[in-house]
């Protein structure tokens, strides 16, 4: 505030006449008072204006309202702007590409992925909000890639399941086939064994045991000969009843009765008779016996 000097009061020179002195003094005092008022009025007015100007911003700052930032994540860019305006925010938000590659020209083609400040924050009404956005085409492409990947995975899973099912089916079929082959082989072996045990299929010859074969003069029996069967071939060498069982006294008597008592000729079997050139042997001839005459027609060892 400028300091102005106070004007000095001019004192009138006293007149020599005594009656006019009191009145002149009153006029001098009134003039000084008027001059003082005129000087102080502008000064006081300037101080009041400065005080008024200094107090106005402070009052406005203390009375400025705060706005709660709404949640706009997931909205389109233009819809998010409208939501911020409805909440009381006066500044247009700024947009930032989430990938930092593009500029946002048309907010309606972008979707909000993040916001700063976050929802629920108290901010002044004139504060600008920063929105991080993602272009919808990129989002659609990412969704398409995700869908394609999911479809590929589903297809791969289905193919793997089908392959596993087919493999299991083939393995089951192979197992069933192997089991059928084994069963058929076992049945064939059983049938062959039964056939061999019963006879060779040509003459129907059957010996209950080796003693019977020896008594008939057929032992030893070679594989393929009438009467041979695996049940008589104990060592499975292709020759059955190669060992003559011990004879009882009655068996020896029977053999002697059957053989020719005059010459004492005896053939253990037809092979021996053939080897001796005696086959066929007719009843009554030396070496004939019923054990060699298998069909009891009176002719022994008639067939080779």
PDB file of C-alpha atoms in Angstrom:
ATOM      1  CA  UNK A   1       0.000   0.000   0.000  1.00  0.00           C
ATOM      2  CA  UNK A   2       1.582   3.350  -0.962  1.00  0.00           C
ATOM      3  CA  UNK A   3       2.336   5.651   1.884  1.00  0.00           C
ATOM      4  CA  UNK A   4       1.174   9.154   1.231  1.00  0.00           C
ATOM      5  CA  UNK A   5       2.423  12.039   3.197  1.00  0.00           C
ATOM      6  CA  UNK A   6      -0.070  13.893   5.235  1.00  0.00           C
ATOM      7  CA  UNK A   7      -0.436  17.512   4.051  1.00  0.00           C
ATOM      8  CA  UNK A   8       0.489  20.039   6.535  1.00  0.00           C
ATOM      9  CA  UNK A   9      -2.233  22.264   7.762  1.00  0.00           C
ATOM     10  CA  UNK A  10      -1.709  25.884   6.795  1.00  0.00           C
ATOM     11  CA  UNK A  11      -2.034  28.063   9.705  1.00  0.00           C
ATOM     12  CA  UNK A  12      -3.417  31.483   8.835  1.00  0.00           C
ATOM     13  CA  UNK A  13      -1.574  34.426  10.017  1.00  0.00           C
ATOM     14  CA  UNK A  14      -3.463  35.858  12.923  1.00  0.00           C
ATOM     15  CA  UNK A  15      -5.148  39.056  12.177  1.00  0.00           C
ATOM     16  CA  UNK A  16      -4.662  41.930  14.267  1.00  0.00           C
ATOM     17  CA  UNK A  17      -8.353  42.163  14.836  1.00  0.00           C
ATOM     18  CA  UNK A  18      -9.287  40.101  17.896  1.00  0.00           C
ATOM     19  CA  UNK A  19     -12.966  39.226  17.182  1.00  0.00           C
ATOM     20  CA  UNK A  20     -12.254  37.094  14.061  1.00  0.00           C
ATOM     21  CA  UNK A  21      -9.691  34.634  15.704  1.00  0.00           C
ATOM     22  CA  UNK A  22     -12.063  31.852  16.992  1.00  0.00           C
ATOM     23  CA  UNK A  23     -13.909  31.442  13.700  1.00  0.00           C
ATOM     24  CA  UNK A  24     -10.750  31.148  11.707  1.00  0.00           C
ATOM     25  CA  UNK A  25      -9.511  28.404  13.983  1.00  0.00           C
ATOM     26  CA  UNK A  26     -12.666  26.318  13.382  1.00  0.00           C
ATOM     27  CA  UNK A  27     -12.367  26.624   9.621  1.00  0.00           C
ATOM     28  CA  UNK A  28      -8.746  25.505   9.715  1.00  0.00           C
ATOM     29  CA  UNK A  29      -9.574  22.353  11.736  1.00  0.00           C
ATOM     30  CA  UNK A  30     -12.456  21.384   9.389  1.00  0.00           C
ATOM     31  CA  UNK A  31     -10.285  21.750   6.323  1.00  0.00           C
ATOM     32  CA  UNK A  32      -7.647  19.478   7.764  1.00  0.00           C
ATOM     33  CA  UNK A  33     -10.259  16.791   8.544  1.00  0.00           C
ATOM     34  CA  UNK A  34     -11.687  16.869   5.030  1.00  0.00           C
ATOM     35  CA  UNK A  35      -8.247  16.577   3.514  1.00  0.00           C
ATOM     36  CA  UNK A  36      -7.425  13.566   5.704  1.00  0.00           C
ATOM     37  CA  UNK A  37     -10.635  11.766   4.679  1.00  0.00           C
ATOM     38  CA  UNK A  38      -9.953  12.340   1.022  1.00  0.00           C
ATOM     39  CA  UNK A  39      -6.443  10.908   1.363  1.00  0.00           C
ATOM     40  CA  UNK A  40      -7.379   7.743   3.360  1.00  0.00           C
ATOM     41  CA  UNK A  41     -10.467   6.747   1.351  1.00  0.00           C
ATOM     42  CA  UNK A  42      -8.591   5.359  -1.726  1.00  0.00           C
ATOM     43  CA  UNK A  43      -6.055   3.631   0.480  1.00  0.00           C
ATOM     44  CA  UNK A  44      -8.696   1.853   2.532  1.00  0.00           C
ATOM     45  CA  UNK A  45     -10.617   0.880  -0.611  1.00  0.00           C
ATOM     46  CA  UNK A  46      -7.488  -0.711  -2.130  1.00  0.00           C
ATOM     47  CA  UNK A  47      -6.827  -2.787   0.985  1.00  0.00           C
ATOM     48  CA  UNK A  48     -10.384  -4.098   1.058  1.00  0.00           C
ATOM     49  CA  UNK A  49     -10.191  -5.123  -2.629  1.00  0.00           C
ATOM     50  CA  UNK A  50      -6.929  -6.989  -2.133  1.00  0.00           C
ATOM     51  CA  UNK A  51      -8.309  -8.805   0.883  1.00  0.00           C
ATOM     52  CA  UNK A  52     -11.405  -9.746  -1.048  1.00  0.00           C
ATOM     53  CA  UNK A  53      -9.346 -11.069  -3.975  1.00  0.00           C
ATOM     54  CA  UNK A  54      -7.113 -13.160  -1.686  1.00  0.00           C
ATOM     55  CA  UNK A  55      -9.982 -14.816   0.139  1.00  0.00           C
ATOM     56  CA  UNK A  56     -12.016 -15.880  -2.958  1.00  0.00           C
ATOM     57  CA  UNK A  57      -9.823 -18.829  -4.189  1.00  0.00           C
ATOM     58  CA  UNK A  58      -9.520 -20.285  -0.711  1.00  0.00           C
ATOM     59  CA  UNK A  59     -13.253 -20.397  -0.268  1.00  0.00           C
ATOM     60  CA  UNK A  60     -13.713 -22.030  -3.684  1.00  0.00           C
ATOM     61  CA  UNK A  61     -11.050 -24.671  -2.932  1.00  0.00           C
ATOM     62  CA  UNK A  62     -12.585 -25.657   0.339  1.00  0.00           C
ATOM     63  CA  UNK A  63     -16.060 -25.989  -1.151  1.00  0.00           C
ATOM     64  CA  UNK A  64     -15.090 -28.006  -4.329  1.00  0.00           C
ATOM     65  CA  UNK A  65     -17.010 -31.367  -4.391  1.00  0.00           C
ATOM     66  CA  UNK A  66     -15.334 -34.794  -4.821  1.00  0.00           C
ATOM     67  CA  UNK A  67     -16.709 -37.398  -7.230  1.00  0.00           C
ATOM     68  CA  UNK A  68     -16.638 -41.188  -6.793  1.00  0.00           C
ATOM     69  CA  UNK A  69     -15.090 -42.852  -9.842  1.00  0.00           C
ATOM     70  CA  UNK A  70     -17.509 -45.463 -11.255  1.00  0.00           C
ATOM     71  CA  UNK A  71     -16.474 -48.924 -12.481  1.00  0.00           C
ATOM     72  CA  UNK A  72     -16.307 -48.855 -16.281  1.00  0.00           C
ATOM     73  CA  UNK A  73     -14.118 -51.929 -16.915  1.00  0.00           C
ATOM     74  CA  UNK A  74     -15.691 -54.123 -19.585  1.00  0.00           C
ATOM     75  CA  UNK A  75     -17.660 -51.271 -21.171  1.00  0.00           C
ATOM     76  CA  UNK A  76     -17.225 -49.918 -24.661  1.00  0.00           C
ATOM     77  CA  UNK A  77     -15.123 -46.746 -24.791  1.00  0.00           C
ATOM     78  CA  UNK A  78     -18.035 -44.446 -25.622  1.00  0.00           C
ATOM     79  CA  UNK A  79     -20.296 -46.028 -23.004  1.00  0.00           C
ATOM     80  CA  UNK A  80     -17.548 -45.624 -20.400  1.00  0.00           C
ATOM     81  CA  UNK A  81     -17.278 -41.919 -21.258  1.00  0.00           C
ATOM     82  CA  UNK A  82     -21.013 -41.454 -20.729  1.00  0.00           C
ATOM     83  CA  UNK A  83     -20.833 -43.287 -17.392  1.00  0.00           C
ATOM     84  CA  UNK A  84     -18.025 -40.995 -16.201  1.00  0.00           C
ATOM     85  CA  UNK A  85     -19.988 -37.913 -17.238  1.00  0.00           C
ATOM     86  CA  UNK A  86     -23.092 -39.151 -15.427  1.00  0.00           C
ATOM     87  CA  UNK A  87     -20.980 -39.662 -12.299  1.00  0.00           C
ATOM     88  CA  UNK A  88     -20.067 -35.958 -12.365  1.00  0.00           C
ATOM     89  CA  UNK A  89     -16.629 -35.983 -13.973  1.00  0.00           C
ATOM     90  CA  UNK A  90     -16.244 -33.094 -16.372  1.00  0.00           C
ATOM     91  CA  UNK A  91     -13.029 -34.030 -18.179  1.00  0.00           C
ATOM     92  CA  UNK A  92     -13.024 -36.361 -21.196  1.00  0.00           C
ATOM     93  CA  UNK A  93     -11.093 -39.547 -20.341  1.00  0.00           C
ATOM     94  CA  UNK A  94      -7.856 -40.437 -22.100  1.00  0.00           C
ATOM     95  CA  UNK A  95      -7.515 -43.794 -23.886  1.00  0.00           C
ATOM     96  CA  UNK A  96      -4.448 -46.036 -24.000  1.00  0.00           C
ATOM     97  CA  UNK A  97      -4.098 -49.183 -26.151  1.00  0.00           C
ATOM     98  CA  UNK A  98      -3.385 -52.186 -23.935  1.00  0.00           C
ATOM     99  CA  UNK A  99      -0.730 -53.315 -26.439  1.00  0.00           C
ATOM    100  CA  UNK A 100       0.610 -49.799 -26.912  1.00  0.00           C
ATOM    101  CA  UNK A 101       0.406 -50.168 -30.702  1.00  0.00           C
ATOM    102  CA  UNK A 102      -2.578 -48.154 -31.883  1.00  0.00           C
ATOM    103  CA  UNK A 103      -4.195 -44.793 -31.296  1.00  0.00           C
ATOM    104  CA  UNK A 104      -7.804 -44.731 -30.190  1.00  0.00           C
ATOM    105  CA  UNK A 105      -9.833 -42.792 -32.754  1.00  0.00           C
ATOM    106  CA  UNK A 106     -13.242 -44.347 -32.307  1.00  0.00           C
ATOM    107  CA  UNK A 107     -13.880 -45.362 -28.665  1.00  0.00           C
ATOM    108  CA  UNK A 108     -16.938 -47.398 -29.642  1.00  0.00           C
ATOM    109  CA  UNK A 109     -14.609 -49.948 -31.310  1.00  0.00           C
ATOM    110  CA  UNK A 110     -12.643 -50.449 -28.106  1.00  0.00           C
ATOM    111  CA  UNK A 111     -13.414 -52.139 -24.782  1.00  0.00           C
ATOM    112  CA  UNK A 112     -12.116 -50.968 -21.405  1.00  0.00           C
ATOM    113  CA  UNK A 113      -9.759 -53.439 -19.688  1.00  0.00           C
ATOM    114  CA  UNK A 114      -8.493 -51.197 -16.858  1.00  0.00           C
ATOM    115  CA  UNK A 115      -8.965 -47.712 -15.437  1.00  0.00           C
ATOM    116  CA  UNK A 116      -6.899 -45.231 -13.437  1.00  0.00           C
ATOM    117  CA  UNK A 117      -7.950 -44.242 -10.806  1.00  0.00           C
ATOM    118  CA  UNK A 118      -9.739 -47.444  -9.960  1.00  0.00           C
ATOM    119  CA  UNK A 119     -13.441 -47.631  -9.222  1.00  0.00           C
ATOM    120  CA  UNK A 120     -14.486 -46.175  -5.871  1.00  0.00           C
ATOM    121  CA  UNK A 121     -11.722 -43.559  -5.713  1.00  0.00           C
ATOM    122  CA  UNK A 122     -12.730 -40.019  -4.647  1.00  0.00           C
ATOM    123  CA  UNK A 123     -11.381 -37.462  -7.141  1.00  0.00           C
ATOM    124  CA  UNK A 124     -12.120 -33.842  -8.073  1.00  0.00           C
ATOM    125  CA  UNK A 125     -14.751 -33.396 -10.737  1.00  0.00           C
ATOM    126  CA  UNK A 126     -12.256 -31.940 -13.197  1.00  0.00           C
ATOM    127  CA  UNK A 127      -9.756 -34.819 -12.977  1.00  0.00           C
ATOM    128  CA  UNK A 128      -9.282 -36.808 -16.188  1.00  0.00           C
ATOM    129  CA  UNK A 129      -9.589 -40.589 -15.987  1.00  0.00           C
ATOM    130  CA  UNK A 130      -7.179 -42.816 -17.939  1.00  0.00           C
ATOM    131  CA  UNK A 131      -8.808 -45.829 -19.590  1.00  0.00           C
ATOM    132  CA  UNK A 132      -6.774 -48.793 -20.878  1.00  0.00           C
ATOM    133  CA  UNK A 133      -8.623 -50.314 -23.824  1.00  0.00           C
ATOM    134  CA  UNK A 134      -8.349 -53.249 -26.204  1.00  0.00           C
ATOM    135  CA  UNK A 135      -9.497 -53.138 -29.811  1.00  0.00           C
ATOM    136  CA  UNK A 136     -12.526 -55.346 -30.386  1.00  0.00           C
ATOM    137  CA  UNK A 137     -11.024 -56.856 -33.551  1.00  0.00           C
ATOM    138  CA  UNK A 138      -8.016 -58.067 -31.553  1.00  0.00           C
ATOM    139  CA  UNK A 139     -10.358 -59.394 -28.900  1.00  0.00           C
ATOM    140  CA  UNK A 140     -12.407 -61.191 -31.546  1.00  0.00           C
ATOM    141  CA  UNK A 141      -9.244 -62.615 -33.099  1.00  0.00           C
ATOM    142  CA  UNK A 142      -8.061 -63.825 -29.707  1.00  0.00           C
ATOM    143  CA  UNK A 143     -11.473 -65.365 -29.059  1.00  0.00           C
ATOM    144  CA  UNK A 144     -11.386 -67.038 -32.477  1.00  0.00           C
ATOM    145  CA  UNK A 145      -7.913 -68.400 -31.787  1.00  0.00           C
ATOM    146  CA  UNK A 146      -9.056 -69.692 -28.415  1.00  0.00           C
ATOM    147  CA  UNK A 147     -12.103 -71.327 -30.008  1.00  0.00           C
ATOM    148  CA  UNK A 148      -9.966 -72.892 -32.730  1.00  0.00           C
ATOM    149  CA  UNK A 149      -7.501 -74.161 -30.151  1.00  0.00           C
ATOM    150  CA  UNK A 150     -10.312 -75.626 -28.055  1.00  0.00           C
ATOM    151  CA  UNK A 151     -11.812 -77.270 -31.144  1.00  0.00           C
ATOM    152  CA  UNK A 152      -8.428 -78.704 -32.105  1.00  0.00           C
ATOM    153  CA  UNK A 153      -7.927 -80.063 -28.618  1.00  0.00           C
ATOM    154  CA  UNK A 154     -11.402 -81.588 -28.634  1.00  0.00           C
ATOM    155  CA  UNK A 155     -10.749 -83.151 -32.043  1.00  0.00           C
ATOM    156  CA  UNK A 156      -7.403 -84.510 -30.877  1.00  0.00           C
ATOM    157  CA  UNK A 157      -9.013 -85.937 -27.750  1.00  0.00           C
ATOM    158  CA  UNK A 158     -11.769 -87.543 -29.806  1.00  0.00           C
ATOM    159  CA  UNK A 159      -9.228 -88.996 -32.234  1.00  0.00           C
ATOM    160  CA  UNK A 160      -7.140 -90.343 -29.369  1.00  0.00           C
ATOM    161  CA  UNK A 161     -10.226 -91.880 -27.767  1.00  0.00           C
ATOM    162  CA  UNK A 162     -11.276 -93.441 -31.079  1.00  0.00           C
ATOM    163  CA  UNK A 163      -7.760 -94.787 -31.642  1.00  0.00           C
ATOM    164  CA  UNK A 164      -7.658 -96.235 -28.137  1.00  0.00           C
ATOM    165  CA  UNK A 165     -11.082 -97.812 -28.646  1.00  0.00           C
ATOM    166  CA  UNK A 166     -10.028 -99.290 -31.992  1.00  0.00           C
ATOM    167  CA  UNK A 167      -6.815-100.630 -30.480  1.00  0.00           C
ATOM    168  CA  UNK A 168      -8.748-102.201 -27.616  1.00  0.00           C
ATOM    169  CA  UNK A 169     -11.185-103.756 -30.117  1.00  0.00           C
ATOM    170  CA  UNK A 170      -8.338-105.172 -32.202  1.00  0.00           C
ATOM    171  CA  UNK A 171      -6.601-106.552 -29.130  1.00  0.00           C
ATOM    172  CA  UNK A 172      -9.848-108.166 -27.974  1.00  0.00           C
ATOM    173  CA  UNK A 173     -10.353-109.656 -31.451  1.00  0.00           C
ATOM    174  CA  UNK A 174      -6.791-111.006 -31.490  1.00  0.00           C
ATOM    175  CA  UNK A 175      -7.229-112.473 -28.023  1.00  0.00           C
ATOM    176  CA  UNK A 176     -10.506-114.122 -29.047  1.00  0.00           C
ATOM    177  CA  UNK A 177      -8.910-115.479 -32.218  1.00  0.00           C
ATOM    178  CA  UNK A 178      -5.919-116.845 -30.323  1.00  0.00           C
ATOM    179  CA  UNK A 179      -8.221-118.440 -27.779  1.00  0.00           C
ATOM    180  CA  UNK A 180     -10.301-120.009 -30.566  1.00  0.00           C
ATOM    181  CA  UNK A 181      -7.149-121.325 -32.252  1.00  0.00           C
ATOM    182  CA  UNK A 182      -5.864-122.777 -29.006  1.00  0.00           C
ATOM    183  CA  UNK A 183      -9.223-124.392 -28.332  1.00  0.00           C
ATOM    184  CA  UNK A 184      -9.373-125.820 -31.852  1.00  0.00           C
ATOM    185  CA  UNK A 185      -5.813-127.105 -31.521  1.00  0.00           C
ATOM    186  CA  UNK A 186      -6.593-128.719 -28.199  1.00  0.00           C
ATOM    187  CA  UNK A 187      -9.720-130.322 -29.639  1.00  0.00           C
ATOM    188  CA  UNK A 188      -7.733-131.597 -32.611  1.00  0.00           C
ATOM    189  CA  UNK A 189      -5.045-133.000 -30.362  1.00  0.00           C
ATOM    190  CA  UNK A 190      -7.658-134.639 -28.159  1.00  0.00           C
ATOM    191  CA  UNK A 191      -9.406-136.123 -31.165  1.00  0.00           C
ATOM    192  CA  UNK A 192      -6.127-137.343 -32.605  1.00  0.00           C
ATOM    193  CA  UNK A 193      -5.127-138.830 -29.289  1.00  0.00           C
ATOM    194  CA  UNK A 194      -8.460-140.580 -28.958  1.00  0.00           C
ATOM    195  CA  UNK A 195      -8.174-141.853 -32.491  1.00  0.00           C
ATOM    196  CA  UNK A 196      -4.680-143.151 -31.884  1.00  0.00           C
ATOM    197  CA  UNK A 197      -5.719-144.746 -28.640  1.00  0.00           C
ATOM    198  CA  UNK A 198      -8.688-146.471 -30.195  1.00  0.00           C
ATOM    199  CA  UNK A 199      -7.161-147.672 -33.446  1.00  0.00           C
ATOM    200  CA  UNK A 200      -5.342-146.664 -36.567  1.00  0.00           C
ATOM    201  CA  UNK A 201      -8.661-146.470 -38.422  1.00  0.00           C
ATOM    202  CA  UNK A 202      -7.813-149.211 -40.982  1.00  0.00           C
ATOM    203  CA  UNK A 203      -8.286-152.552 -39.249  1.00  0.00           C
ATOM    204  CA  UNK A 204     -10.020-151.590 -36.010  1.00  0.00           C
ATOM    205  CA  UNK A 205      -7.308-153.421 -34.054  1.00  0.00           C
ATOM    206  CA  UNK A 206      -7.224-152.501 -30.409  1.00  0.00           C
ATOM    207  CA  UNK A 207      -5.131-153.868 -27.536  1.00  0.00           C
ATOM    208  CA  UNK A 208      -6.134-153.120 -24.012  1.00  0.00           C
ATOM    209  CA  UNK A 209      -2.533-153.358 -22.844  1.00  0.00           C
ATOM    210  CA  UNK A 210       0.868-154.589 -23.924  1.00  0.00           C
ATOM    211  CA  UNK A 211       0.217-158.046 -22.473  1.00  0.00           C
ATOM    212  CA  UNK A 212      -2.731-158.331 -24.846  1.00  0.00           C
ATOM    213  CA  UNK A 213      -0.523-157.144 -27.717  1.00  0.00           C
ATOM    214  CA  UNK A 214       2.180-159.644 -26.804  1.00  0.00           C
ATOM    215  CA  UNK A 215      -0.376-162.406 -26.436  1.00  0.00           C
ATOM    216  CA  UNK A 216      -1.639-161.570 -29.937  1.00  0.00           C
ATOM    217  CA  UNK A 217       1.920-161.635 -31.234  1.00  0.00           C
ATOM    218  CA  UNK A 218       1.679-158.033 -32.426  1.00  0.00           C
ATOM    219  CA  UNK A 219       4.202-156.490 -30.048  1.00  0.00           C
ATOM    220  CA  UNK A 220       6.225-154.445 -30.392  1.00  0.00           C
ATOM    221  CA  UNK A 221       3.889-152.040 -32.170  1.00  0.00           C
ATOM    222  CA  UNK A 222       5.421-149.347 -34.358  1.00  0.00           C
ATOM    223  CA  UNK A 223       3.690-146.046 -34.927  1.00  0.00           C
ATOM    224  CA  UNK A 224       1.340-146.409 -37.894  1.00  0.00           C
ATOM    225  CA  UNK A 225       0.834-150.142 -37.443  1.00  0.00           C
ATOM    226  CA  UNK A 226      -2.588-151.528 -36.507  1.00  0.00           C
ATOM    227  CA  UNK A 227      -3.118-151.480 -32.761  1.00  0.00           C
ATOM    228  CA  UNK A 228      -0.460-148.838 -32.030  1.00  0.00           C
ATOM    229  CA  UNK A 229      -1.593-146.018 -29.728  1.00  0.00           C
ATOM    230  CA  UNK A 230       0.181-143.522 -27.549  1.00  0.00           C
ATOM    231  CA  UNK A 231      -1.276-145.090 -24.420  1.00  0.00           C
ATOM    232  CA  UNK A 232       0.873-148.173 -25.063  1.00  0.00           C
ATOM    233  CA  UNK A 233       3.964-146.163 -26.062  1.00  0.00           C
ATOM    234  CA  UNK A 234       5.090-145.170 -22.571  1.00  0.00           C
ATOM    235  CA  UNK A 235       8.356-143.506 -23.598  1.00  0.00           C
ATOM    236  CA  UNK A 236       6.857-141.829 -26.708  1.00  0.00           C
ATOM    237  CA  UNK A 237       9.576-143.145 -29.014  1.00  0.00           C
ATOM    238  CA  UNK A 238       7.167-144.377 -31.682  1.00  0.00           C
ATOM    239  CA  UNK A 239       7.398-147.998 -30.540  1.00  0.00           C
ATOM    240  CA  UNK A 240       4.770-149.414 -28.194  1.00  0.00           C
ATOM    241  CA  UNK A 241       5.155-152.517 -26.075  1.00  0.00           C
ATOM    242  CA  UNK A 242       8.810-152.975 -26.986  1.00  0.00           C
ATOM    243  CA  UNK A 243       9.383-154.704 -23.663  1.00  0.00           C
ATOM    244  CA  UNK A 244       7.710-158.020 -23.213  1.00  0.00           C
ATOM    245  CA  UNK A 245       5.935-158.247 -19.871  1.00  0.00           C
ATOM    246  CA  UNK A 246       6.788-161.092 -17.576  1.00  0.00           C
ATOM    247  CA  UNK A 247       4.610-164.104 -18.295  1.00  0.00           C
ATOM    248  CA  UNK A 248       2.899-166.147 -15.737  1.00  0.00           C
ATOM    249  CA  UNK A 249       3.042-169.914 -15.746  1.00  0.00           C
ATOM    250  CA  UNK A 250      -0.424-170.152 -17.249  1.00  0.00           C
ATOM    251  CA  UNK A 251       0.622-167.849 -20.102  1.00  0.00           C
ATOM    252  CA  UNK A 252       3.611-170.033 -20.895  1.00  0.00           C
ATOM    253  CA  UNK A 253       1.430-173.138 -20.890  1.00  0.00           C
ATOM    254  CA  UNK A 254      -0.984-171.438 -23.273  1.00  0.00           C
ATOM    255  CA  UNK A 255       1.829-170.503 -25.619  1.00  0.00           C
ATOM    256  CA  UNK A 256       3.077-174.038 -25.658  1.00  0.00           C
ATOM    257  CA  UNK A 257      -0.396-175.309 -26.349  1.00  0.00           C
ATOM    258  CA  UNK A 258      -0.793-172.894 -29.226  1.00  0.00           C
ATOM    259  CA  UNK A 259       2.558-173.586 -30.823  1.00  0.00           C
ATOM    260  CA  UNK A 260       3.395-176.628 -32.855  1.00  0.00           C
ATOM    261  CA  UNK A 261       4.452-179.189 -30.345  1.00  0.00           C
ATOM    262  CA  UNK A 262       6.317-181.307 -32.875  1.00  0.00           C
ATOM    263  CA  UNK A 263       8.791-178.838 -34.297  1.00  0.00           C
ATOM    264  CA  UNK A 264       8.771-176.321 -31.483  1.00  0.00           C
ATOM    265  CA  UNK A 265       8.637-173.456 -34.014  1.00  0.00           C
ATOM    266  CA  UNK A 266       7.581-170.206 -32.442  1.00  0.00           C
ATOM    267  CA  UNK A 267       7.324-166.750 -33.897  1.00  0.00           C
ATOM    268  CA  UNK A 268       7.066-163.880 -31.518  1.00  0.00           C
ATOM    269  CA  UNK A 269       5.129-161.835 -34.071  1.00  0.00           C
ATOM    270  CA  UNK A 270       4.279-161.696 -37.736  1.00  0.00           C
ATOM    271  CA  UNK A 271       7.311-159.548 -38.449  1.00  0.00           C
ATOM    272  CA  UNK A 272       9.501-162.338 -37.176  1.00  0.00           C
ATOM    273  CA  UNK A 273       7.504-164.898 -39.186  1.00  0.00           C
ATOM    274  CA  UNK A 274       7.890-162.778 -42.299  1.00  0.00           C
ATOM    275  CA  UNK A 275      11.563-162.331 -41.603  1.00  0.00           C
ATOM    276  CA  UNK A 276      11.835-166.138 -41.404  1.00  0.00           C
ATOM    277  CA  UNK A 277       9.900-166.441 -44.685  1.00  0.00           C
ATOM    278  CA  UNK A 278       7.159-168.457 -43.006  1.00  0.00           C
ATOM    279  CA  UNK A 279       4.264-166.049 -43.516  1.00  0.00           C
ATOM    280  CA  UNK A 280       1.496-166.602 -44.157  1.00  0.00           C
ATOM    281  CA  UNK A 281       1.148-169.474 -41.696  1.00  0.00           C
ATOM    282  CA  UNK A 282      -1.843-171.765 -41.978  1.00  0.00           C
ATOM    283  CA  UNK A 283      -3.397-173.578 -39.085  1.00  0.00           C
ATOM    284  CA  UNK A 284      -1.499-176.764 -38.437  1.00  0.00           C
ATOM    285  CA  UNK A 285       1.757-175.472 -39.907  1.00  0.00           C
ATOM    286  CA  UNK A 286       4.793-174.998 -37.649  1.00  0.00           C
ATOM    287  CA  UNK A 287       4.675-171.656 -35.902  1.00  0.00           C
ATOM    288  CA  UNK A 288       0.959-171.107 -36.353  1.00  0.00           C
ATOM    289  CA  UNK A 289      -0.878-169.899 -33.297  1.00  0.00           C
ATOM    290  CA  UNK A 290      -4.088-168.065 -32.695  1.00  0.00           C
ATOM    291  CA  UNK A 291      -2.211-165.015 -31.422  1.00  0.00           C
ATOM    292  CA  UNK A 292      -0.870-164.445 -34.948  1.00  0.00           C
ATOM    293  CA  UNK A 293      -4.216-165.166 -36.592  1.00  0.00           C
ATOM    294  CA  UNK A 294      -5.879-161.861 -35.777  1.00  0.00           C
ATOM    295  CA  UNK A 295      -9.081-162.483 -37.738  1.00  0.00           C
ATOM    296  CA  UNK A 296      -9.252-166.142 -36.676  1.00  0.00           C
ATOM    297  CA  UNK A 297      -9.645-167.356 -40.248  1.00  0.00           C
ATOM    298  CA  UNK A 298      -7.017-170.074 -39.876  1.00  0.00           C
ATOM    299  CA  UNK A 299      -4.365-168.018 -41.648  1.00  0.00           C
ATOM    300  CA  UNK A 300      -1.824-166.092 -39.585  1.00  0.00           C
ATOM    301  CA  UNK A 301       0.278-163.203 -40.824  1.00  0.00           C
ATOM    302  CA  UNK A 302      -1.446-163.180 -44.183  1.00  0.00           C
ATOM    303  CA  UNK A 303      -0.953-159.449 -44.690  1.00  0.00           C
ATOM    304  CA  UNK A 304       2.165-157.473 -44.333  1.00  0.00           C
TER     305      UNK A 304
END
